[in-house]
mmCIF file of C-alpha atoms in Angstrom:
data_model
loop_
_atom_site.group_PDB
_atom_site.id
_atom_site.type_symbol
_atom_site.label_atom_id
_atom_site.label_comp_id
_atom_site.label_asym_id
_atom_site.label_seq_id
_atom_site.Cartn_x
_atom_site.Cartn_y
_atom_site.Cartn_z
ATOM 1 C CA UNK A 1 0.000 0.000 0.000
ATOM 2 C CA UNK A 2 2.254 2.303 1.036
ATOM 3 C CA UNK A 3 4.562 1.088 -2.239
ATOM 4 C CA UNK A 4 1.590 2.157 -4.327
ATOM 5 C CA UNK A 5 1.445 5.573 -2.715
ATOM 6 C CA UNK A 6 4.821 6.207 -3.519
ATOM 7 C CA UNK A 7 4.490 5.673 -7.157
ATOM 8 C CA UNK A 8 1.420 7.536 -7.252
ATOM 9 C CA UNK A 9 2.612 10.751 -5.735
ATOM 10 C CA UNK A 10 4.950 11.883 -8.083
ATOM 11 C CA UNK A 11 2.273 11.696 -10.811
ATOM 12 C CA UNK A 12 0.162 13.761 -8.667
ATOM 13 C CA UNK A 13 2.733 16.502 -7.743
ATOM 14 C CA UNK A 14 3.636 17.185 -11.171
ATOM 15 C CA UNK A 15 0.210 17.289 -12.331
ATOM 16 C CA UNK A 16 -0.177 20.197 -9.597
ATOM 17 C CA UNK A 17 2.627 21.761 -11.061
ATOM 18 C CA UNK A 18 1.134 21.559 -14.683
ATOM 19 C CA UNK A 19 -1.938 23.297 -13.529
ATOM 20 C CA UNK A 20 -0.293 25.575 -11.527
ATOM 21 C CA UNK A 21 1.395 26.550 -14.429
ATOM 22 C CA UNK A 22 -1.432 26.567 -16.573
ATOM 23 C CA UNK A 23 -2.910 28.922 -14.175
ATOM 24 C CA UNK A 24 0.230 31.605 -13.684
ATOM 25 C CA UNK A 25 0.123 31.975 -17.633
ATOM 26 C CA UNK A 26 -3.337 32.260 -18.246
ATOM 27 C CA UNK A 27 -3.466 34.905 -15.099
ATOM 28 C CA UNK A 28 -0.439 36.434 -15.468
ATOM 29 C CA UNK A 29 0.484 37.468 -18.971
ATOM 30 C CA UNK A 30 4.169 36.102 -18.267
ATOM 31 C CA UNK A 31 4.859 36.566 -22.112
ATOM 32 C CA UNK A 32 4.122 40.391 -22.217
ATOM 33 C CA UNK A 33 6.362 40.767 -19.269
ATOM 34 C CA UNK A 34 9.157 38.778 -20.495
ATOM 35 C CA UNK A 35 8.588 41.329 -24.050
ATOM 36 C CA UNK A 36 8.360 44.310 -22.002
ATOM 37 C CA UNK A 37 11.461 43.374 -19.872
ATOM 38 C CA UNK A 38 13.088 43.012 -23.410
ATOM 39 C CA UNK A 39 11.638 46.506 -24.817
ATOM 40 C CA UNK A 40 13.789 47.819 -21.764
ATOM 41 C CA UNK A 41 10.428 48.620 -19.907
ATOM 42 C CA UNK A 42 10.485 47.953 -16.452
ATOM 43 C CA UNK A 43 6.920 46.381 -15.522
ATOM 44 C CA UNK A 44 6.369 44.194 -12.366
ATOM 45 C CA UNK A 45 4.810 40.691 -12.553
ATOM 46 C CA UNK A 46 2.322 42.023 -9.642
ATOM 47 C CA UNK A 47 1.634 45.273 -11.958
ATOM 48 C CA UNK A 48 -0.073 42.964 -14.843
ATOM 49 C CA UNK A 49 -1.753 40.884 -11.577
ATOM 50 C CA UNK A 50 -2.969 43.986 -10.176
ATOM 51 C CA UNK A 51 -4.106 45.644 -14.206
ATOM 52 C CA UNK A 52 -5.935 41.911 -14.473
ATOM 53 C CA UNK A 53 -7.765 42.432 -10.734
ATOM 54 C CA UNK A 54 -8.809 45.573 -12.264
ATOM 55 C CA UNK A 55 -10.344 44.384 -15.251
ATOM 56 C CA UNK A 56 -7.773 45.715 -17.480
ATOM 57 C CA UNK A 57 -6.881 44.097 -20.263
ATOM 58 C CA UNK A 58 -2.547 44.157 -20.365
ATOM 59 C CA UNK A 59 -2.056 44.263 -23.531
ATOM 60 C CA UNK A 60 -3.712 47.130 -24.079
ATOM 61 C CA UNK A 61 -1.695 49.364 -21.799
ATOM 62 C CA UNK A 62 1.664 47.612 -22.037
ATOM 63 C CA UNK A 63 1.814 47.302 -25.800
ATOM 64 C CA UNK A 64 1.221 51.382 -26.339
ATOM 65 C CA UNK A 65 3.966 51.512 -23.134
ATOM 66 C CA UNK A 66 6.856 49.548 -25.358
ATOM 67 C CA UNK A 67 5.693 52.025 -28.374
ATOM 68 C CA UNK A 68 5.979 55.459 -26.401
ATOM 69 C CA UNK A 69 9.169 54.044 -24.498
ATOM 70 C CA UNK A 70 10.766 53.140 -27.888
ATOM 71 C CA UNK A 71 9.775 56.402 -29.681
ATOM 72 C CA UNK A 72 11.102 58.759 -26.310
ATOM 73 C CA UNK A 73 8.140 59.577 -24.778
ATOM 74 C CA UNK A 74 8.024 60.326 -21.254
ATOM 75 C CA UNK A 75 4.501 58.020 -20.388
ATOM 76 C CA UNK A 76 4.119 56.037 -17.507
ATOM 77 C CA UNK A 77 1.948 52.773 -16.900
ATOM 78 C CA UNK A 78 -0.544 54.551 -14.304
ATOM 79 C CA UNK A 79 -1.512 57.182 -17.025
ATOM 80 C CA UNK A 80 -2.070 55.119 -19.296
ATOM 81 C CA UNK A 81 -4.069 52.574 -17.615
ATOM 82 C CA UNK A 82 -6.145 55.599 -16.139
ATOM 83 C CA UNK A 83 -6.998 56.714 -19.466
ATOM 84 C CA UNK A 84 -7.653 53.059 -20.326
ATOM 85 C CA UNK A 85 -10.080 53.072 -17.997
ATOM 86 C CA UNK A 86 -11.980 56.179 -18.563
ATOM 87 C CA UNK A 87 -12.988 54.757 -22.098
ATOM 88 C CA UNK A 88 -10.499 55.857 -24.520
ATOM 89 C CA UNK A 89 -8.362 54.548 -26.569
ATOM 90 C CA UNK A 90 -4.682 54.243 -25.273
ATOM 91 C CA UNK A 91 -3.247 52.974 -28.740
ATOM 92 C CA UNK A 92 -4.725 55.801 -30.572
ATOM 93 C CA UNK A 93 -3.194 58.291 -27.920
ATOM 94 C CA UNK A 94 0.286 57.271 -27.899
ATOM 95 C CA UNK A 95 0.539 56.972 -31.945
ATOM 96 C CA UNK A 96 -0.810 60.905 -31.939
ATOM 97 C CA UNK A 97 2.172 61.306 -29.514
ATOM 98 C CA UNK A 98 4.041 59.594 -31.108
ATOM 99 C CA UNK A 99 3.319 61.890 -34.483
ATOM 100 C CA UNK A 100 3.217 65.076 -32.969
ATOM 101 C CA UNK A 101 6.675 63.952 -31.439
ATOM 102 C CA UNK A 102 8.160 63.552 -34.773
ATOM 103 C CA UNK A 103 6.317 66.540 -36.220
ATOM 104 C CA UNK A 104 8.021 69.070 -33.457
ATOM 105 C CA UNK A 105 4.124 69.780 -32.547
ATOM 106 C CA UNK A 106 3.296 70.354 -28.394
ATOM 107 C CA UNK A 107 1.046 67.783 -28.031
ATOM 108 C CA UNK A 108 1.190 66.741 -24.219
ATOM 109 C CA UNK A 109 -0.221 63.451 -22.710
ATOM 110 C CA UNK A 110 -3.181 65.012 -21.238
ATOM 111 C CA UNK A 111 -4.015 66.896 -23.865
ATOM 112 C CA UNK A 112 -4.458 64.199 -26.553
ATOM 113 C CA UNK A 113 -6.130 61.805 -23.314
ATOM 114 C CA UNK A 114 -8.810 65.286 -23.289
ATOM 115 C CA UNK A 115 -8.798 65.320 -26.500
ATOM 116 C CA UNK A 116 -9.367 61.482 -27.406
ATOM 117 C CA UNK A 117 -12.235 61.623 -24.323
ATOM 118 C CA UNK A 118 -13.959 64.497 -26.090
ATOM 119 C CA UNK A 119 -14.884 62.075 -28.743
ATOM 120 C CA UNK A 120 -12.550 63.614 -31.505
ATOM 121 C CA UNK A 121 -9.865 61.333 -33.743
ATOM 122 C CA UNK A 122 -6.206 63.014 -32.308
ATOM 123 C CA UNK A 123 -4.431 61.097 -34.466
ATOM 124 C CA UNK A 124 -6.759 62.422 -37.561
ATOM 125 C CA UNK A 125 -6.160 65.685 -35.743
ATOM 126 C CA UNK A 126 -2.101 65.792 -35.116
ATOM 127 C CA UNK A 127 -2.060 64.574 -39.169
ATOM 128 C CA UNK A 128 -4.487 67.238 -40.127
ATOM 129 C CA UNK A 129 -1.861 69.554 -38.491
ATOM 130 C CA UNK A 130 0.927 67.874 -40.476
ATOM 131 C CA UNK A 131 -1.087 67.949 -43.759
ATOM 132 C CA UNK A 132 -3.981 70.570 -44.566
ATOM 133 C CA UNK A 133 -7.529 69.177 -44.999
ATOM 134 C CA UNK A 134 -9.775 71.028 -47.941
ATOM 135 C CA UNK A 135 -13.336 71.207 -47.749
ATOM 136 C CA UNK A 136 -15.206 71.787 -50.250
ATOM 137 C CA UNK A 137 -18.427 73.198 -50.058
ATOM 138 C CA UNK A 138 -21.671 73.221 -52.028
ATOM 139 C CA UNK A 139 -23.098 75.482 -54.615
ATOM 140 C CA UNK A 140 -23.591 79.163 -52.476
ATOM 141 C CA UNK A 141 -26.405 81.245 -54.303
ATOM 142 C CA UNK A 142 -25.760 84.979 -53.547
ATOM 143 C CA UNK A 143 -28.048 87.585 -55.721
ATOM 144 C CA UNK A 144 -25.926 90.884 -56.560
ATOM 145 C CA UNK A 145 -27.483 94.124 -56.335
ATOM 146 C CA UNK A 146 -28.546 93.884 -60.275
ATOM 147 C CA UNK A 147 -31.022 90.991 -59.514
ATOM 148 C CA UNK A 148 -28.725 88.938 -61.005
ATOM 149 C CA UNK A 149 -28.141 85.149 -58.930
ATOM 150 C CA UNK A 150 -24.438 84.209 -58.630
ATOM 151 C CA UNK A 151 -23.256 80.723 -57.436
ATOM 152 C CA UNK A 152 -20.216 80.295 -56.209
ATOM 153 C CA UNK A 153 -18.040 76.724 -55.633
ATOM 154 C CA UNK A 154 -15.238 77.468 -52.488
ATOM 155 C CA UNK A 155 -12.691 74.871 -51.533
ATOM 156 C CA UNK A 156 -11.321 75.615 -47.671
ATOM 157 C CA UNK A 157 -8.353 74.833 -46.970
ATOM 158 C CA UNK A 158 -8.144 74.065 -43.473
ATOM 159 C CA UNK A 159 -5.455 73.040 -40.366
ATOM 160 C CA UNK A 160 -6.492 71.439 -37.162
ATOM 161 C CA UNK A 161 -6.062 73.643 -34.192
ATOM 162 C CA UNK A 162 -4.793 71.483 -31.328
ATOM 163 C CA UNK A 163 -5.538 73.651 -28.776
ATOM 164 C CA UNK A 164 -8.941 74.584 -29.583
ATOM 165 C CA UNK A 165 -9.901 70.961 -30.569
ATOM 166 C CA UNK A 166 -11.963 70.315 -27.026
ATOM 167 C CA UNK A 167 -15.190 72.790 -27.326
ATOM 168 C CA UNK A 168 -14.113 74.064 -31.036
ATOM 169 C CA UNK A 169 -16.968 73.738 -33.629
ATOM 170 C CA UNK A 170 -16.211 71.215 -36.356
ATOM 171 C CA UNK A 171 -16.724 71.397 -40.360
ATOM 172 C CA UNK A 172 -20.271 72.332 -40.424
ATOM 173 C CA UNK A 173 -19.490 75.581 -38.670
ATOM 174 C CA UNK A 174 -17.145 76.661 -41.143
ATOM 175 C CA UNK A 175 -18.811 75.909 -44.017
ATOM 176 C CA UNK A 176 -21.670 77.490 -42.478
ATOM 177 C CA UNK A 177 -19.539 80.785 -41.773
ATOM 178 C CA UNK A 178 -17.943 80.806 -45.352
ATOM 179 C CA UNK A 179 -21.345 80.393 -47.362
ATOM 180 C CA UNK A 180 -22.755 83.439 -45.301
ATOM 181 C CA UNK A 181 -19.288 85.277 -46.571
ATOM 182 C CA UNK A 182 -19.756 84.765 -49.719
ATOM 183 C CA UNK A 183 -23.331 85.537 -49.879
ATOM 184 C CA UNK A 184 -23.118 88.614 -47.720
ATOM 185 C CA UNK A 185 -19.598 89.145 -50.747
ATOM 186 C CA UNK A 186 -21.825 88.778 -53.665
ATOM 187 C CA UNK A 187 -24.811 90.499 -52.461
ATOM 188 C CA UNK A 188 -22.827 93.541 -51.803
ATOM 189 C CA UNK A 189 -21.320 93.542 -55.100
ATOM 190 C CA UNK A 190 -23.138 96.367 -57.921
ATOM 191 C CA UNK A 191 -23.115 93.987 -60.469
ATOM 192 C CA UNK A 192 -23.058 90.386 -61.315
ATOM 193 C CA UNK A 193 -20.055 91.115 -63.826
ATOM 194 C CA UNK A 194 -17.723 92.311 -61.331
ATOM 195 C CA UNK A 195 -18.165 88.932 -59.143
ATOM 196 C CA UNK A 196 -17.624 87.630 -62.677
ATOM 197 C CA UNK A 197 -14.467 89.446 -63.547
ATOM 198 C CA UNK A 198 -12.703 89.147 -60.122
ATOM 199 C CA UNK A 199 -13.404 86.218 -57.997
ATOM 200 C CA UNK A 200 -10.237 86.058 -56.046
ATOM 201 C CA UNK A 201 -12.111 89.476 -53.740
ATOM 202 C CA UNK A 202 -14.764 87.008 -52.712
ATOM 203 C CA UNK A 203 -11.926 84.389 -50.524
ATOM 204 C CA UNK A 204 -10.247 88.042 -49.993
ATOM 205 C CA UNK A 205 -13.096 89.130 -48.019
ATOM 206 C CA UNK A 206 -14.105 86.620 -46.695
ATOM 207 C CA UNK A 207 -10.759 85.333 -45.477
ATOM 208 C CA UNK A 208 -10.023 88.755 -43.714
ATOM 209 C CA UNK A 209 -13.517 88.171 -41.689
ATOM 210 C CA UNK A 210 -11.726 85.570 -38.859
ATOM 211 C CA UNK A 211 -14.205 82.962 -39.892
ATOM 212 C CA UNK A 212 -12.212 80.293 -38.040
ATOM 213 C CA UNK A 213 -12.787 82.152 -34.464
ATOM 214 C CA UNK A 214 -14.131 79.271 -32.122
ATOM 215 C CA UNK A 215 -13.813 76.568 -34.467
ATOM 216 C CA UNK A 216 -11.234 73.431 -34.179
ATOM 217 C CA UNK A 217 -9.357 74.754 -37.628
ATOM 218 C CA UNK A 218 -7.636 77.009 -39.034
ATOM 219 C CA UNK A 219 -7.928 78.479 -42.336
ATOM 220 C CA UNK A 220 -5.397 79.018 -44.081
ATOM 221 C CA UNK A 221 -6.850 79.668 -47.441
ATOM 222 C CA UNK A 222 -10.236 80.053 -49.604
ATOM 223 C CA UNK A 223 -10.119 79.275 -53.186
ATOM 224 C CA UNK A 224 -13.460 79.801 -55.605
ATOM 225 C CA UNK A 225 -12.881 76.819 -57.866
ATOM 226 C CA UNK A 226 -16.355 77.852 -60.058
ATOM 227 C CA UNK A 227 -19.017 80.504 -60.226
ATOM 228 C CA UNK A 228 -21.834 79.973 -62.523
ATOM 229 C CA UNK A 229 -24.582 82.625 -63.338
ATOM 230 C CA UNK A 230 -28.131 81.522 -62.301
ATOM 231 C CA UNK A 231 -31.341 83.597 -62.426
ATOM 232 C CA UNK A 232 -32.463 86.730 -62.762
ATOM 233 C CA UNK A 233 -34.114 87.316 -59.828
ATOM 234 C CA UNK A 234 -34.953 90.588 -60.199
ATOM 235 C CA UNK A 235 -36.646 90.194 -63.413
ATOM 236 C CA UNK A 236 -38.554 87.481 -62.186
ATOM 237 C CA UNK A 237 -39.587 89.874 -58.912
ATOM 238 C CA UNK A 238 -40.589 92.782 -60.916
ATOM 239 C CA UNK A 239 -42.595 89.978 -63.226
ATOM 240 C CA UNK A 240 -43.788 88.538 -60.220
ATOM 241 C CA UNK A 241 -45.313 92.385 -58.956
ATOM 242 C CA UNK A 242 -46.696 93.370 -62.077
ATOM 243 C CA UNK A 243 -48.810 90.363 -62.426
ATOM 244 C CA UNK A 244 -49.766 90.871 -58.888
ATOM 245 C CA UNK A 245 -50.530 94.482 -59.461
ATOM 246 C CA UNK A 246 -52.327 93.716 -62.637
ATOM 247 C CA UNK A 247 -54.594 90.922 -60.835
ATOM 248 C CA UNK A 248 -55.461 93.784 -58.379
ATOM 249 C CA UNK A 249 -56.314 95.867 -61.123
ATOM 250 C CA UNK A 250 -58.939 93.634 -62.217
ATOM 251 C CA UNK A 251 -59.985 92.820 -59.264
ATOM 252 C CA UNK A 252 -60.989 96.631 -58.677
ATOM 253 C CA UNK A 253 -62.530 96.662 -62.450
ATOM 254 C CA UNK A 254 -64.350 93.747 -61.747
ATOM 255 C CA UNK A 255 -65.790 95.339 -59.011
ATOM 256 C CA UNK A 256 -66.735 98.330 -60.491
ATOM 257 C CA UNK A 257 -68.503 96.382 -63.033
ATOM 258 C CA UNK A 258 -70.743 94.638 -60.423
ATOM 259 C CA UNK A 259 -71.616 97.961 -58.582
ATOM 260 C CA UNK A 260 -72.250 99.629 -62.570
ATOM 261 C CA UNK A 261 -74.723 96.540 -63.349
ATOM 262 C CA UNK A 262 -76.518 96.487 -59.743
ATOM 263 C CA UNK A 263 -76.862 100.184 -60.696
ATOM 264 C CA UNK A 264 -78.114 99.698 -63.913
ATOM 265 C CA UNK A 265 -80.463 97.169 -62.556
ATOM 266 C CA UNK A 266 -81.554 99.755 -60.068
ATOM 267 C CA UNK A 267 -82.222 102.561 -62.712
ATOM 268 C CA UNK A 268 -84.385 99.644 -64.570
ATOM 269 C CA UNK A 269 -86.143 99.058 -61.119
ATOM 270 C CA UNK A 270 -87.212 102.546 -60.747
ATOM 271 C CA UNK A 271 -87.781 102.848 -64.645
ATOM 272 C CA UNK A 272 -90.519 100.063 -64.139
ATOM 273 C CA UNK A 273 -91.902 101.951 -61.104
ATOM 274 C CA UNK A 274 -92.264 105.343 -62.604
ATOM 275 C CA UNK A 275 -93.714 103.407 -65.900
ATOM 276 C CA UNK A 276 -96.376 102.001 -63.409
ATOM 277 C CA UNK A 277 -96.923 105.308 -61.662
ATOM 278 C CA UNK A 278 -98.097 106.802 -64.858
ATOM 279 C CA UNK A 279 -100.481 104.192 -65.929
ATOM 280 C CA UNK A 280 -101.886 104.460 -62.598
ATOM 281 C CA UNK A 281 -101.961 108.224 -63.108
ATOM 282 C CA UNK A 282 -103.785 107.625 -66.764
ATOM 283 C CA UNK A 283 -106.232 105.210 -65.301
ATOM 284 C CA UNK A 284 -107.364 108.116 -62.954
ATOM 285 C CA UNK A 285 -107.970 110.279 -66.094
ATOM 286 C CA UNK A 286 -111.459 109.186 -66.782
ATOM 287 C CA UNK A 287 -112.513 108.917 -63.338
ATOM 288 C CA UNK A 288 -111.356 112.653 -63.499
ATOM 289 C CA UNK A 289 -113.606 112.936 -66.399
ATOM 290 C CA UNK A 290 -116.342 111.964 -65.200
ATOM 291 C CA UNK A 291 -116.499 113.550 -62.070
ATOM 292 C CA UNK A 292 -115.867 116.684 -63.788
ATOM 293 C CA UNK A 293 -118.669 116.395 -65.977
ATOM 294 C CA UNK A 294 -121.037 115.324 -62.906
ATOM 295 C CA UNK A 295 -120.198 118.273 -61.261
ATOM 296 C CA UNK A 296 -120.694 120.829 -64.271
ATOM 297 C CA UNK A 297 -117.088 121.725 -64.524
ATOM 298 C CA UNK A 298 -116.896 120.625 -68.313
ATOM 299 C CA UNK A 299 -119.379 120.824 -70.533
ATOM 300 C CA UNK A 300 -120.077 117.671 -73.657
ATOM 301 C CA UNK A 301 -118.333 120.262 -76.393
ATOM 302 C CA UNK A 302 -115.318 120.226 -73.819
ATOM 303 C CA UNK A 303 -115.522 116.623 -73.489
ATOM 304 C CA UNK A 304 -115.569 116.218 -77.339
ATOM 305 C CA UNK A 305 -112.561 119.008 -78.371
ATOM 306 C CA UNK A 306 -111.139 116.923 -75.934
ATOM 307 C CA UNK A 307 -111.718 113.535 -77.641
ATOM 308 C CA UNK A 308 -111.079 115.449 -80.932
ATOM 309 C CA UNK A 309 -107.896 116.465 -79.661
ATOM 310 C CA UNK A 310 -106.796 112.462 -78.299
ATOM 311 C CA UNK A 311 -107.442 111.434 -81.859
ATOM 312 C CA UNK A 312 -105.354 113.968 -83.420
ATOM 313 C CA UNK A 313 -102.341 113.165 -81.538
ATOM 314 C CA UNK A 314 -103.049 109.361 -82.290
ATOM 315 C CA UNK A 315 -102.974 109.957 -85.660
ATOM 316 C CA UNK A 316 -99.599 112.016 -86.119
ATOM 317 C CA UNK A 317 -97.958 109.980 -83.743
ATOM 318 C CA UNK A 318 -98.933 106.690 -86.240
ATOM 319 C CA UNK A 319 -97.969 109.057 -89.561
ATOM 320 C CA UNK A 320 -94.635 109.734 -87.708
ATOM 321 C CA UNK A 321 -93.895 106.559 -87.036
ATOM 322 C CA UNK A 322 -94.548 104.840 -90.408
ATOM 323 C CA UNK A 323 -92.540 107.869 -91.939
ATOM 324 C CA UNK A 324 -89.353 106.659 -89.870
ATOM 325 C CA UNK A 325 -89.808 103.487 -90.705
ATOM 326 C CA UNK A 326 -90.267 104.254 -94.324
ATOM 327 C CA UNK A 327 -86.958 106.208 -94.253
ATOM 328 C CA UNK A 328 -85.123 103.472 -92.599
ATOM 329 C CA UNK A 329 -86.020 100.793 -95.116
ATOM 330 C CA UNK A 330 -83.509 99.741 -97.934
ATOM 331 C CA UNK A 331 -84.529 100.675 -101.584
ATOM 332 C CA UNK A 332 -86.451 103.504 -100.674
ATOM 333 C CA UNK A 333 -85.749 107.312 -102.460
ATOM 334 C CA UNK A 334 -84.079 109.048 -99.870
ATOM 335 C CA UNK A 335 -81.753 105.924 -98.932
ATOM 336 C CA UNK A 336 -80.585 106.243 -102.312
ATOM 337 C CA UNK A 337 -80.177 109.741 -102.809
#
């Protein structure tokens, strides 16, 4: 029994040992330390323990460590594991060191850790510095003081600003700022043709405005690469007015019409009511006549002249008639004379 033991306990003690082992390098990142200790970066077995009680992952702090180390920079494993564990992005921070190192630009450690926390690229930033972005922008419409529309194409040329990168405004702003330039530029102008002739005054003015106040860039120049001619705005505003002003126009005729016909059908109204006032007038006539002649006031000759008289008028208003009609009628003498 105790022969079996024996033979059995070496099997078992190097089996602890395996899993101990197992253990230490899955734990401990032994092989990062051994490449750090042969970077020349001095990092403690119990400093990757401690970075893997903390939830950080090793790699991602020593690796950037080795990089800043080999390139000069003055970094330290606590920084960078802070900054780790704020949410950035340690790799990204040390190769915009690493560039602004090389590129003589003062780009400190917490700067580019502010920087990379405010949600901005640095390393897009520090190369930005290095080499000039352009922007273009869209079509701007400005309308000169002729009425005529100009549209101008601007390409902005623009450096980041590492200082003002935390809280500057980005693109939008400055394309924002230049297309109110050059429509304030063009509207201003007394003629399309001089926006026309000298396009270079437009980025001139607009350039000596300090339209990259407050922004993360600096402009350093503003090219018009086009300017096209577009409408004629004033044309189509003075079109636009004179069909107005001729719709009120008619409006007011129209409206004179109406009140001219409702007067004219008033006049016809009152026509109609004098035309009955006289018939009832003539229907009193013989009642007159008779009640004169009941009371003695006219006599039968009176009555008869009077009768007489009645026909007489009947009969010269019926001749004149029939000799106006007679002188209206085609073929007659006095049509052809």
């Amino acid at each position: 029994m105790d022969l079996g033991f024996t033979q059995v306990a070496p099997i078992i003690i190097i089996a602890l040992i395996l899993i101990a082992l197992v253990i230490l390098f899955t734990f401990v990142p032994v092989a990062l330390w051994i490449s750090a200790l042969a970077a020349g970066v001095k990092v403690g077995l119990f400093t990757l323990v401690g970075m893997r009680l903390r939830r950080v992952i090793p790699s991602r702090v020593i690796n950037p460590l080795i990089k800043a180390y080999k390139a000069g920079l003055d970094v330290n494993t606590n920084q960078l594991e802070s900054h780790y564990l704020a949410g950035g992005n340690v790799d990204r921070v040390v190769n915009a060191l690493i560039a602004a190192h090389r590129a003589n630009i003062n780009l400190s450690f917490e700067r580019g850790a502010a920087i990379d926390l405010a949600g901005r690229n640095v390393l897009e930033a520090v190369q930005m510095s290095v080499n000039p972005k352009v922007i273009e922008t869209p079509f701007i419409a400005g309308i000169a003081m002729d009425g005529i529309e100009v549209k101008a194409l601007a390409r902005i040329t623009v450096r980041a600003n590492i200082d003002r990168l935390v809280g500057g405004a980005g693109e939008e702003t400055v394309i924002a700022r230049v297309g109110e330039g050059v429509v304030s530029t063009i509207g201003s102008s007394e003629t399309h043709k001089k926006v026309l002739e000298n396009p270079d005054s437009i980025s001139h003015t607009v350039l000596a405005k300090g339209l990259d106040s407050g922004t993360a860039f600096e402009i350093l120049s503003i090219d018009i690469a086009d300017v096209d001619i577009g409408k004629n705005i004033g044309a189509m505003l003075q079109t636009d007015q004179a069909q107005a002003d001729k719709n009120i126009a008619q409006a007011k005729a129209e409206e004179r019409r109406a009140m001219a016909v409702a007067l004219e059908q008033e006049m016809t109204a009152k026509v109609e009511e004098m035309r009955a006032r006289v018939v009832e007038a003539e229907a009193d006539v013989p009642k007159a006549l008779a009640e004169a002649l009941r009371s003695g006031n006219m006599g039968v000759m009176d009555y008869l002249n009077y009768k007489n008289i009645n026909a007489d008028t009947d009969m010269r208003d019926t001749i004149g008639k029939v000799s106006k009609k007679d002188h209206h009628e085609p073929g007659t003498d006095e049509t052809k004379k």
